[in-house]
Tab-separated table of C-alpha atoms and ligand atoms in Angstrom:
chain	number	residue	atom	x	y	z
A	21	UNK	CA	-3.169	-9.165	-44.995
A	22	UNK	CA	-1.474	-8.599	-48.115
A	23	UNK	CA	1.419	-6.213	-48.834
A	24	UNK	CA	1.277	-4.164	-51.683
A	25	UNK	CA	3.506	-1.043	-52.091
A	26	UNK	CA	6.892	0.085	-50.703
A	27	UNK	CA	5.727	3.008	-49.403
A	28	UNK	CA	8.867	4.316	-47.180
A	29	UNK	CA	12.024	2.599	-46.992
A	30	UNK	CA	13.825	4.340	-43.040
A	31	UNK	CA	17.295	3.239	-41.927
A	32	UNK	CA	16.097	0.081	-40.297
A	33	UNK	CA	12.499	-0.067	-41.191
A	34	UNK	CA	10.911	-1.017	-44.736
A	35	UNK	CA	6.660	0.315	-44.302
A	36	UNK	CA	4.593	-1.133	-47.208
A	37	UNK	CA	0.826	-0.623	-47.821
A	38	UNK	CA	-2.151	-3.404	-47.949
A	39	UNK	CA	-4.982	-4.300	-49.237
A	40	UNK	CA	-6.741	-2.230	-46.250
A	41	UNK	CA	-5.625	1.556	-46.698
A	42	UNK	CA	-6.047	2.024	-43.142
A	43	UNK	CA	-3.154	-0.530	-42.104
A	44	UNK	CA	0.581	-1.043	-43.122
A	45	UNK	CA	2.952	-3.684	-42.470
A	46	UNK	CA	6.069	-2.647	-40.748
A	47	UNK	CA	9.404	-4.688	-41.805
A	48	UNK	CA	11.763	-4.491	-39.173
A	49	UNK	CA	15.543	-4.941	-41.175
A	50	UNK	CA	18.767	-6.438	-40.036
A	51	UNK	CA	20.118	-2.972	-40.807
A	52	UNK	CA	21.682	-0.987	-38.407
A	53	UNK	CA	22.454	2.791	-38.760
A	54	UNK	CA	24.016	5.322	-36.290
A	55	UNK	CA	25.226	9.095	-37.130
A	56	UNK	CA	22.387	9.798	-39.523
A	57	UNK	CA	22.675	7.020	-41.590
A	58	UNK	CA	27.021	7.202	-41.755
A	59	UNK	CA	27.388	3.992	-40.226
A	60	UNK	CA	25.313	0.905	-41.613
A	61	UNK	CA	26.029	-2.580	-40.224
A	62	UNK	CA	23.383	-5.502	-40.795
A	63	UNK	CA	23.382	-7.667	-37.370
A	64	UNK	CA	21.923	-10.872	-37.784
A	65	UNK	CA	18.762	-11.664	-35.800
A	66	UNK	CA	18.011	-7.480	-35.186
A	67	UNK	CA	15.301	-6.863	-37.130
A	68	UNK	CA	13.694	-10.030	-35.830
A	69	UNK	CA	14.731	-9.270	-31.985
A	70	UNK	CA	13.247	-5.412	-32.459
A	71	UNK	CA	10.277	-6.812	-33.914
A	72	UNK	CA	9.281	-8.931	-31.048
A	73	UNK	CA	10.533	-6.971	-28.775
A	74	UNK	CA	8.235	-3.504	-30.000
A	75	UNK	CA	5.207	-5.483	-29.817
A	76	UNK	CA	6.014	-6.708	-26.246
A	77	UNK	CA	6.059	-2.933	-25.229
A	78	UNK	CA	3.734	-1.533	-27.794
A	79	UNK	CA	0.891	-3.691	-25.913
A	80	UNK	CA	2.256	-3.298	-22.521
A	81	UNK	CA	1.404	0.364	-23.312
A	82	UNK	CA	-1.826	0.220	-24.647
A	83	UNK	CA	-2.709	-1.950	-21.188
A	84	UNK	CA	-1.460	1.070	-20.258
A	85	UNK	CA	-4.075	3.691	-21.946
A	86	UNK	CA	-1.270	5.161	-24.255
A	87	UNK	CA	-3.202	4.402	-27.586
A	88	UNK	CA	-0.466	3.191	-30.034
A	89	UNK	CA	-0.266	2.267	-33.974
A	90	UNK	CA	-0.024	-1.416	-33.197
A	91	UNK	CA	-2.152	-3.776	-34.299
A	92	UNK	CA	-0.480	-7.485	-34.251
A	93	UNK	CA	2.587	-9.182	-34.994
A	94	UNK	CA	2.485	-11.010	-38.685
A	95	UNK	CA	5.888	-12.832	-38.716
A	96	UNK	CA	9.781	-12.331	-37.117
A	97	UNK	CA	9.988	-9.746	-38.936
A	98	UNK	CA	6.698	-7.681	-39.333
A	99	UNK	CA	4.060	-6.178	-37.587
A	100	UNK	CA	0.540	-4.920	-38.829
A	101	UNK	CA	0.156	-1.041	-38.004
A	102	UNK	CA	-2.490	1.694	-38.178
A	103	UNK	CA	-1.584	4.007	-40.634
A	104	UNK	CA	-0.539	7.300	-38.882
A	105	UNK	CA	0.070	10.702	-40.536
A	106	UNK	CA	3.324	11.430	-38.737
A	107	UNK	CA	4.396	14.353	-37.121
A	108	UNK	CA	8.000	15.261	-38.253
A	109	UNK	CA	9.068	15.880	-35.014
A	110	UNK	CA	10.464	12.810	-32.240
A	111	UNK	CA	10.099	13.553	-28.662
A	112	UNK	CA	12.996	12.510	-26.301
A	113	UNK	CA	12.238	12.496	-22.612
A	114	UNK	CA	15.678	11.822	-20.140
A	115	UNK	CA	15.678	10.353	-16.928
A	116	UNK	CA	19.767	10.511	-16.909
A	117	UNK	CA	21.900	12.634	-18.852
A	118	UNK	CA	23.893	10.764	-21.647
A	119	UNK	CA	24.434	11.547	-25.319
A	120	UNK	CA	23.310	14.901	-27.201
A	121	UNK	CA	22.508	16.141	-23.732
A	122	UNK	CA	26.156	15.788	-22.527
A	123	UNK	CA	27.419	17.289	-25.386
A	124	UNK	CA	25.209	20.233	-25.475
A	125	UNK	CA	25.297	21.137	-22.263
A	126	UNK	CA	28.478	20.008	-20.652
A	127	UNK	CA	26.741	18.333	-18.154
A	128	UNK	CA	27.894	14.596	-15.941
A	129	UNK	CA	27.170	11.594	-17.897
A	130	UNK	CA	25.206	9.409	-15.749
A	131	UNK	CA	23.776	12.671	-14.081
A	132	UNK	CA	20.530	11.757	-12.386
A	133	UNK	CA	17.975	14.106	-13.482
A	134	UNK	CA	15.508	14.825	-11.571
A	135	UNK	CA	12.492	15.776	-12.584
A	136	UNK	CA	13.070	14.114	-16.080
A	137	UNK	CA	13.533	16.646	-18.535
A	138	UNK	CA	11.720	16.317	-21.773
A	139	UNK	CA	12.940	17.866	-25.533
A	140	UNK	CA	11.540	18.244	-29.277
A	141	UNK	CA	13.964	17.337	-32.215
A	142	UNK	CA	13.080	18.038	-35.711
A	143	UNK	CA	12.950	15.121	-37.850
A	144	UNK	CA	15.589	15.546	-40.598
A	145	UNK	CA	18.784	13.813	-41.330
A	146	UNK	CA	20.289	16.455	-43.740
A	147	UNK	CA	19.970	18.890	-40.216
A	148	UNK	CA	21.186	16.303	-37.971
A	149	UNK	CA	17.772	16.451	-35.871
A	150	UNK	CA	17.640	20.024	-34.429
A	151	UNK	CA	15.914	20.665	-31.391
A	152	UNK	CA	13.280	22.508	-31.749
A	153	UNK	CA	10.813	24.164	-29.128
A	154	UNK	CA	7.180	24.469	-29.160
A	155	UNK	CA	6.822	28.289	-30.848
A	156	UNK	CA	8.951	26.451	-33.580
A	157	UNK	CA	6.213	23.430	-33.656
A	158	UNK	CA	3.105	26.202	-34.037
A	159	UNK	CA	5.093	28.597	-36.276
A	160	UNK	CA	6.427	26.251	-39.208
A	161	UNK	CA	2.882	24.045	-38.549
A	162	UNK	CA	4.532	21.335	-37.874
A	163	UNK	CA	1.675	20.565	-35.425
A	164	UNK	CA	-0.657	22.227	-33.374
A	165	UNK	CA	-0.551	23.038	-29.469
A	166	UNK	CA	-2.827	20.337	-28.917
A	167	UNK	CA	-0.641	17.870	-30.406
A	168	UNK	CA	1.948	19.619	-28.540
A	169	UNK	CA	-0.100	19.046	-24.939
A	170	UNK	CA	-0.643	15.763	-25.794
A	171	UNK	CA	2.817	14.770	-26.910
A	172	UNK	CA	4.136	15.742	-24.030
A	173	UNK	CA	1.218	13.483	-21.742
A	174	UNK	CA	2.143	10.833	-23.634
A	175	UNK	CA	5.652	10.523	-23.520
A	176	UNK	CA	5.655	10.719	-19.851
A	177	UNK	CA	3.341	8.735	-19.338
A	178	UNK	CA	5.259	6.381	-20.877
A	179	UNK	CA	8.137	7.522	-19.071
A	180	UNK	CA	6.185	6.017	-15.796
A	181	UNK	CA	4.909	2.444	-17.458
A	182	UNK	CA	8.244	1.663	-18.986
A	183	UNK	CA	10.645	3.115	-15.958
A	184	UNK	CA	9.001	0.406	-13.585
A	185	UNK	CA	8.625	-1.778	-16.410
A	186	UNK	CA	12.860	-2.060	-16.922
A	187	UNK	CA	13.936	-1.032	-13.451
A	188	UNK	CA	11.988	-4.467	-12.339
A	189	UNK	CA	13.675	-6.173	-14.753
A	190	UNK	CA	17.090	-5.042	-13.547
A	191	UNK	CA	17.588	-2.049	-15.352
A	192	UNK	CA	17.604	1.954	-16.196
A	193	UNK	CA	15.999	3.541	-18.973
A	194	UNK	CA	18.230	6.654	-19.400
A	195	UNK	CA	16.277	8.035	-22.059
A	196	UNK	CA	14.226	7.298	-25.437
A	197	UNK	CA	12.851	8.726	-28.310
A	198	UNK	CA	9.286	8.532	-29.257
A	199	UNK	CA	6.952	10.015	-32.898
A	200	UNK	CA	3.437	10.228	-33.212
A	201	UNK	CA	0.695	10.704	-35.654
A	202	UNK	CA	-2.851	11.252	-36.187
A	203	UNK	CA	-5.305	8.275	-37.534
A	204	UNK	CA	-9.031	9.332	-37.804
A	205	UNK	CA	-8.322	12.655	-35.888
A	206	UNK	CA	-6.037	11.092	-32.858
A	207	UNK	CA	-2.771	11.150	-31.762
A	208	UNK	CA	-0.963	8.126	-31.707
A	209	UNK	CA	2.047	6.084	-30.499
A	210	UNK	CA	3.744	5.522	-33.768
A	211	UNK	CA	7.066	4.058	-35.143
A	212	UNK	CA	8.842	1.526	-32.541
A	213	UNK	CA	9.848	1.503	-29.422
A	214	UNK	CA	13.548	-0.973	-29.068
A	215	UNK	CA	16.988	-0.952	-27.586
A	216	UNK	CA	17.695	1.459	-31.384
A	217	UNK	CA	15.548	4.358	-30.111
A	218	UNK	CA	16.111	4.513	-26.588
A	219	UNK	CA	19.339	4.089	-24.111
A	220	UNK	CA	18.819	1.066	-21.084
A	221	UNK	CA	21.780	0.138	-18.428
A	222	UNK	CA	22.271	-2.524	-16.376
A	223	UNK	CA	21.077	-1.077	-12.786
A	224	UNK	CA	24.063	-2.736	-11.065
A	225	UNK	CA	26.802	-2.438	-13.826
A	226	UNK	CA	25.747	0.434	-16.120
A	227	UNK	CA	26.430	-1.856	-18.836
A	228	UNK	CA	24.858	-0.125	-21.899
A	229	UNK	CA	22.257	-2.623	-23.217
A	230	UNK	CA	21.111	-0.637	-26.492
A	231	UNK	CA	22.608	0.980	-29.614
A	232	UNK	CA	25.103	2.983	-27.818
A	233	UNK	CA	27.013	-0.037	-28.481
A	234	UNK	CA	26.905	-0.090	-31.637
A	235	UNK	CA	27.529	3.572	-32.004
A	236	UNK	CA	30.560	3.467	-29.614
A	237	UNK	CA	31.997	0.203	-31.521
A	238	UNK	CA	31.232	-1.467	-28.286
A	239	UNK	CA	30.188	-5.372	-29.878
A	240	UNK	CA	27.716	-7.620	-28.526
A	241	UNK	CA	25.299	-5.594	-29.892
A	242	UNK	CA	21.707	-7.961	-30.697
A	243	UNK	CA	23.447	-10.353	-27.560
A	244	UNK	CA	22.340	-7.473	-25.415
A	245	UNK	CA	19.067	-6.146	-27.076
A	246	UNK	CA	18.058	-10.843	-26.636
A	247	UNK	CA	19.585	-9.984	-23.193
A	248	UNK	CA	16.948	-6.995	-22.861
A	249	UNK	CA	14.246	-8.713	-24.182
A	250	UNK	CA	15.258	-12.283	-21.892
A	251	UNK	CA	14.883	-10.504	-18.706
A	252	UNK	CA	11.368	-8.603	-19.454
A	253	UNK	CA	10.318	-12.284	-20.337
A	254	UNK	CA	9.958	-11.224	-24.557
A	255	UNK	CA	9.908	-14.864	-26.240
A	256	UNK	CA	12.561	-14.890	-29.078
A	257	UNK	CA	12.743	-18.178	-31.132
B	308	5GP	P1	20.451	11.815	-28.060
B	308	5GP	O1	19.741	13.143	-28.254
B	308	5GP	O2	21.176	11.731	-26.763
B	308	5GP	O3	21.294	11.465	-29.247
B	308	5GP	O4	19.308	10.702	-28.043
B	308	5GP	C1	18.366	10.627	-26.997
B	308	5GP	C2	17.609	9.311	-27.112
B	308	5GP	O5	16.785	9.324	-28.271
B	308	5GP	C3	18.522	8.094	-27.277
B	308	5GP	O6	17.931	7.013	-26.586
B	308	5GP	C4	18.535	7.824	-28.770
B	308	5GP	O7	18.685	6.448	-29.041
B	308	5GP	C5	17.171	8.314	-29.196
B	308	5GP	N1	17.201	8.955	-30.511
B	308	5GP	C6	17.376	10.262	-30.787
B	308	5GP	N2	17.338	10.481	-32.105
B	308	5GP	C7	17.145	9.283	-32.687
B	308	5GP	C8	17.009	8.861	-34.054
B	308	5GP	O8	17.035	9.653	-34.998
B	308	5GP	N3	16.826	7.521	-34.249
B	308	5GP	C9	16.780	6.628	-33.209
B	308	5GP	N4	16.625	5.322	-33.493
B	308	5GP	N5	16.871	7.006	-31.920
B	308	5GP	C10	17.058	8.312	-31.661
């Protein structure tokens, strides 16, 4: 598959076009970006470790039934993807309360929450992400109640494959962020799912494994997104 066209270049991803207008190829950059794009390192081995690493989960959740933009890994660095018409919006579902959560509502970090609690953000880095709730989704158009219903299926049922998937593998999956799209009138799984878009502990330690490290100033950084991926069994060269 040939690339032809930049056709969006994100904080860590570069998504061109090919010769099949139905597919992109996703380049997954050493670039790493916290605080809407404020602070930009570029770790060595990340885009390479996320890349792997996304299509590890991306199939484990289409063995799943969660029908995903995925399509097969090209190189370290790139995968071949449907392409989606995205939805604006990212969908965060919590299983502990850390981050914008804490902050907002004053709440325990490390608060158990149960049942997991599920929010919309807007997609827009000049607004810093609002949240957003679903009249906001039908009134702007920003998607439809049916993309609403299904959003929500989705990400939990994510929430159940991936929960087992980590917590067998030693460790917590505090929260994530997911975006969809349509292709040929579907919703789909879009973007990527890595230690950038979602927050994993240790389940003995709490050791953050994930970006909050980066964001915090924490180092070790890729060392624990290889760590992540070593103990779900991810092959890294
Ligand atoms: P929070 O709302 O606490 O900042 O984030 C909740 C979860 O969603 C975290 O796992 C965080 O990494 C992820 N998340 C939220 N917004 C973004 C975003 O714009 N980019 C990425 N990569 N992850 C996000």
């Amino acid at each position: 598959m040939n690339k032809r066209d930049e056709l969006i270049v994100g904080k860590a991803k570069t998504v061109y076009t090919t010769d099949d207008p139905d597919k992109m190829i996703m380049h997954f950059r050493n670039d790493t970006s916290a605080f809407d794009g404020e602070k930009i390192e570029q770790l060595d081995r990340k885009g390479m470790v996320n890349n792997r690493f996304n299509a590890f989960i991306m199939q484990k959740l289409e063995e799943a039934g969660v029908p995903t933009h995925f399509e097969s890994i090209l190189n370290d660095q790139e995968s071949l993807v449907k392409r989606l018409k995205m939805l604006p919006i990212e969908c965060v579902v919590r299983n502990i309360a850390s981050g914008s959560l804490v902050r907002r509502l004053g709440v325990e970090d490390g608060l158990e929450l149960n049942p997991p609690t599920f929010e919309f953000f807007l997609k827009n880095d000049d607004l810093h992400d609002p949240m957003i709730n679903d009249y906001h989704i039908i009134s702007f158009k920003w998607g439809t109640q049916e993309d609403i219903d299904a959003m929500k299926d989705l990400t939990f049922k994510v929430n159940d494959v991936l929960k087992k998937l980590f917590l067998d593998a030693g460790m917590l999956l505090v929260d994530y962020k997911l975006e969809f799209g349509h292709f040929k009138g579907k919703l789909y799984l879009g973007d990527e799912f890595s230690p950038d878009g979602c927050r994993l502990w240790d389940a003995e330690t709490r050791k953050k494994l994930d970006k909050d490290r980066f964001r915090q100033g924490l180092g070790g950084v890729v060392e624990a997104y290889e760590e992540v991926a070593h103990r779900l069994g991810v092959e890294l060269p």
